[in-house]
mmCIF file of C-alpha atoms in Angstrom:
data_model
loop_
_atom_site.group_PDB
_atom_site.id
_atom_site.type_symbol
_atom_site.label_atom_id
_atom_site.label_comp_id
_atom_site.label_asym_id
_atom_site.label_seq_id
_atom_site.Cartn_x
_atom_site.Cartn_y
_atom_site.Cartn_z
ATOM 1 C CA MET K 59 -30.397 184.068 29.811
ATOM 2 C CA ARG K 60 -30.442 185.378 26.244
ATOM 3 C CA ILE K 61 -32.421 183.213 23.805
ATOM 4 C CA ILE K 62 -32.127 183.530 20.044
ATOM 5 C CA VAL K 63 -33.728 181.381 17.351
ATOM 6 C CA ARG K 64 -32.172 181.811 13.947
ATOM 7 C CA GLU K 65 -32.827 180.247 10.592
ATOM 8 C CA ALA K 66 -30.149 177.770 9.595
ATOM 9 C CA VAL K 67 -27.923 178.035 6.539
ATOM 10 C CA LEU K 68 -26.292 175.165 4.631
ATOM 11 C CA GLU K 69 -23.045 175.581 6.580
ATOM 12 C CA ASP K 70 -24.998 174.698 9.750
ATOM 13 C CA ALA K 71 -25.627 171.117 8.605
ATOM 14 C CA PRO K 72 -22.853 169.542 10.759
ATOM 15 C CA LEU K 73 -23.960 171.554 13.802
ATOM 16 C CA ILE K 74 -27.606 170.518 13.381
ATOM 17 C CA ALA K 75 -26.668 166.842 12.971
ATOM 18 C CA ASN K 76 -24.593 167.044 16.158
ATOM 19 C CA LEU K 77 -27.406 168.787 18.067
ATOM 20 C CA THR K 78 -29.895 166.138 16.950
ATOM 21 C CA ARG K 79 -27.668 163.241 17.996
ATOM 22 C CA LYS K 80 -27.045 164.872 21.399
ATOM 23 C CA ALA K 81 -30.763 165.618 21.895
ATOM 24 C CA TRP K 82 -31.710 162.016 21.032
ATOM 25 C CA ALA K 83 -29.037 160.412 23.269
ATOM 26 C CA GLY K 84 -30.581 158.694 26.247
ATOM 27 C CA LYS K 85 -34.116 159.822 25.318
ATOM 28 C CA CYS K 86 -35.023 157.946 22.161
ATOM 29 C CA PRO K 87 -34.772 154.219 21.366
ATOM 30 C CA PRO K 88 -31.576 153.175 19.583
ATOM 31 C CA THR K 89 -33.599 152.479 16.423
ATOM 32 C CA SER K 90 -34.508 156.170 16.055
ATOM 33 C CA ARG K 91 -32.988 157.692 12.946
ATOM 34 C CA GLY K 92 -31.977 160.810 14.864
ATOM 35 C CA HIS K 93 -29.113 158.831 16.418
ATOM 36 C CA ARG K 94 -27.627 158.402 12.948
ATOM 37 C CA ASP K 95 -28.129 161.943 11.685
ATOM 38 C CA THR K 96 -25.274 163.198 9.531
ATOM 39 C CA TRP K 97 -24.511 166.508 7.888
ATOM 40 C CA VAL K 98 -25.494 164.851 4.588
ATOM 41 C CA ASN K 99 -29.029 164.096 5.882
ATOM 42 C CA VAL K 100 -29.342 167.588 7.302
ATOM 43 C CA ASN K 101 -28.074 169.148 4.084
ATOM 44 C CA GLU K 102 -30.821 167.311 2.159
ATOM 45 C CA ASP K 103 -33.408 168.560 4.661
ATOM 46 C CA LEU K 104 -32.135 172.136 4.356
ATOM 47 C CA HIS K 105 -32.420 171.974 0.561
ATOM 48 C CA ALA K 106 -35.962 170.591 0.759
ATOM 49 C CA GLY K 107 -37.226 172.851 3.567
ATOM 50 C CA GLY K 108 -35.304 174.520 6.332
ATOM 51 C CA ALA K 109 -34.309 174.552 9.973
ATOM 52 C CA PHE K 110 -34.028 176.734 13.018
ATOM 53 C CA ILE K 111 -31.235 176.706 15.570
ATOM 54 C CA LEU K 112 -31.860 177.647 19.190
ATOM 55 C CA LEU K 113 -29.046 179.568 20.899
ATOM 56 C CA VAL K 114 -28.898 180.211 24.631
ATOM 57 C CA ASP K 115 -26.291 182.821 25.545
ATOM 58 C CA ASP K 116 -24.718 182.144 22.119
ATOM 59 C CA ILE K 117 -24.435 178.389 22.818
ATOM 60 C CA PRO K 118 -26.241 176.078 20.342
ATOM 61 C CA ALA K 119 -28.897 174.350 22.458
ATOM 62 C CA GLY K 120 -31.335 172.771 19.989
ATOM 63 C CA SER K 121 -32.810 172.670 16.534
ATOM 64 C CA LEU K 122 -35.918 171.912 14.507
ATOM 65 C CA ARG K 123 -36.356 171.102 10.811
ATOM 66 C CA TRP K 124 -39.272 171.332 8.416
ATOM 67 C CA ALA K 125 -39.974 170.265 4.869
ATOM 68 C CA PRO K 126 -42.984 170.359 2.558
ATOM 69 C CA LEU K 127 -44.895 167.147 2.021
ATOM 70 C CA ASP K 128 -44.060 165.473 -1.272
ATOM 71 C CA GLU K 129 -47.732 165.414 -2.226
ATOM 72 C CA ASP K 130 -48.608 168.942 -1.052
ATOM 73 C CA GLU K 131 -46.060 171.755 -0.818
ATOM 74 C CA ASN K 132 -48.594 173.865 1.085
ATOM 75 C CA VAL K 133 -48.250 171.496 4.067
ATOM 76 C CA TRP K 134 -45.033 171.322 6.085
ATOM 77 C CA LYS K 135 -43.934 168.455 8.267
ATOM 78 C CA ILE K 136 -41.999 169.383 11.398
ATOM 79 C CA ARG K 137 -39.024 167.108 11.976
ATOM 80 C CA ARG K 138 -36.277 166.465 14.488
ATOM 81 C CA LEU K 139 -37.190 168.941 17.205
ATOM 82 C CA GLY K 140 -34.649 168.515 19.976
ATOM 83 C CA VAL K 141 -32.926 170.333 22.813
ATOM 84 C CA ILE K 142 -29.631 168.996 24.155
ATOM 85 C CA PRO K 143 -29.594 167.648 27.727
ATOM 86 C CA ALA K 144 -27.718 170.618 29.223
ATOM 87 C CA PHE K 145 -30.708 172.833 28.365
ATOM 88 C CA CYS K 146 -33.624 170.449 28.969
ATOM 89 C CA GLY K 147 -36.287 171.269 31.521
ATOM 90 C CA GLN K 148 -36.257 174.995 30.760
ATOM 91 C CA ASN K 149 -39.203 175.044 28.306
ATOM 92 C CA LEU K 150 -36.874 176.087 25.478
ATOM 93 C CA SER K 151 -38.453 173.924 22.776
ATOM 94 C CA GLN K 152 -41.396 176.331 22.767
ATOM 95 C CA HIS K 153 -39.163 178.921 21.075
ATOM 96 C CA LEU K 154 -38.525 176.542 18.180
ATOM 97 C CA ILE K 155 -42.215 175.660 17.883
ATOM 98 C CA GLU K 156 -43.219 179.325 17.869
ATOM 99 C CA ALA K 157 -40.557 180.102 15.256
ATOM 100 C CA VAL K 158 -41.737 177.456 12.796
ATOM 101 C CA ILE K 159 -45.395 178.427 13.255
ATOM 102 C CA HIS K 160 -44.585 182.094 12.630
ATOM 103 C CA HIS K 161 -42.389 181.270 9.619
ATOM 104 C CA ALA K 162 -45.086 179.024 8.115
ATOM 105 C CA GLN K 163 -47.652 181.812 8.517
ATOM 106 C CA LEU K 164 -45.333 184.285 6.774
ATOM 107 C CA CYS K 165 -44.882 181.774 3.940
ATOM 108 C CA GLU K 166 -48.684 181.330 3.736
ATOM 109 C CA ILE K 167 -48.481 177.604 4.475
ATOM 110 C CA ALA K 168 -51.901 176.028 5.063
ATOM 111 C CA GLU K 169 -50.962 173.361 7.583
ATOM 112 C CA LEU K 170 -48.187 172.028 9.814
ATOM 113 C CA ARG K 171 -47.921 168.340 10.657
ATOM 114 C CA LEU K 172 -45.801 166.333 13.022
ATOM 115 C CA PHE K 173 -45.625 162.859 14.420
ATOM 116 C CA LEU K 174 -44.625 161.628 17.822
ATOM 117 C CA HIS K 175 -43.351 158.175 18.606
ATOM 118 C CA ARG K 176 -45.529 156.494 21.234
ATOM 119 C CA TYR K 177 -42.873 156.980 23.933
ATOM 120 C CA LEU K 178 -43.266 160.759 23.410
ATOM 121 C CA GLU K 179 -47.035 160.738 23.967
ATOM 122 C CA PRO K 180 -46.759 163.089 27.007
ATOM 123 C CA LEU K 181 -45.603 165.813 24.586
ATOM 124 C CA THR K 182 -49.006 165.940 22.880
ATOM 125 C CA SER K 183 -50.165 168.453 25.494
ATOM 126 C CA LEU K 184 -47.272 170.770 24.590
ATOM 127 C CA TYR K 185 -48.289 170.772 20.937
ATOM 128 C CA GLU K 186 -51.982 171.073 21.777
ATOM 129 C CA ALA K 187 -51.139 174.288 23.650
ATOM 130 C CA TYR K 188 -49.978 175.652 20.263
ATOM 131 C CA GLY K 189 -53.152 174.607 18.465
ATOM 132 C CA PHE K 190 -52.069 171.210 17.128
ATOM 133 C CA GLU K 191 -54.771 168.549 17.101
ATOM 134 C CA LEU K 192 -54.570 164.784 17.045
ATOM 135 C CA ALA K 193 -54.999 163.542 13.476
ATOM 136 C CA PRO K 194 -55.276 159.731 13.515
ATOM 137 C CA GLU K 195 -56.587 159.769 9.943
ATOM 138 C CA ILE K 196 -53.157 160.799 8.613
ATOM 139 C CA GLU K 197 -50.945 157.916 7.534
ATOM 140 C CA PHE K 198 -47.232 158.071 8.236
ATOM 141 C CA SER K 199 -45.692 156.605 5.109
ATOM 142 C CA THR K 200 -42.079 155.964 6.154
ATOM 143 C CA ARG K 201 -42.588 154.250 9.491
ATOM 144 C CA ASP K 202 -40.998 150.951 10.444
ATOM 145 C CA THR K 203 -43.841 148.443 10.338
ATOM 146 C CA LEU K 204 -42.454 146.683 13.428
ATOM 147 C CA ASP K 205 -43.086 149.790 15.551
ATOM 148 C CA LEU K 206 -46.440 150.981 16.781
ATOM 149 C CA PRO K 207 -47.897 153.692 14.532
ATOM 150 C CA PRO K 208 -46.856 157.174 15.639
ATOM 151 C CA ILE K 209 -49.185 159.804 17.022
ATOM 152 C CA MET K 210 -50.036 162.170 14.189
ATOM 153 C CA MET K 211 -50.842 165.831 14.843
ATOM 154 C CA ARG K 212 -51.742 168.799 12.650
ATOM 155 C CA LYS K 213 -52.224 172.533 12.959
ATOM 156 C CA THR K 214 -54.272 174.404 10.383
ATOM 157 C CA LEU K 215 -52.967 177.898 9.768
ATOM 158 C CA GLU K 216 -55.210 180.772 8.879
ATOM 159 C CA SER K 217 -54.535 182.445 5.567
#
């Protein structure tokens, strides 16, 4: 199995939207925004931050996006990490996590943040293995107030 993680370009927006919708199918509640991802949303994310695409034997298998916080460009939020069902259970998401950590370090970013919906709580141990810590003091500003607050995590990067 040959695994490649490459940085996305604007022309990848439709592919990334498709990967996200496939990764969310059957895993996330129907209210999750990932189910409604479009190339337009992805294009906006690519302009604001960036994305990585995971390829397994040249087949697109997953993606991850990041963007700087509005209030602090030295902090990136990780968004829409997902691997499509055909490639789940092979620990492939770690390649995307490692790629964004490495890229953030090269860009001298101070901190990475992410949130997990409560149904994804078992994934906290995956992120903790990469140095992320629970950060309940961080507010998630765009959440649906009918949902439980998400689990917030952060990783401080050394400069």
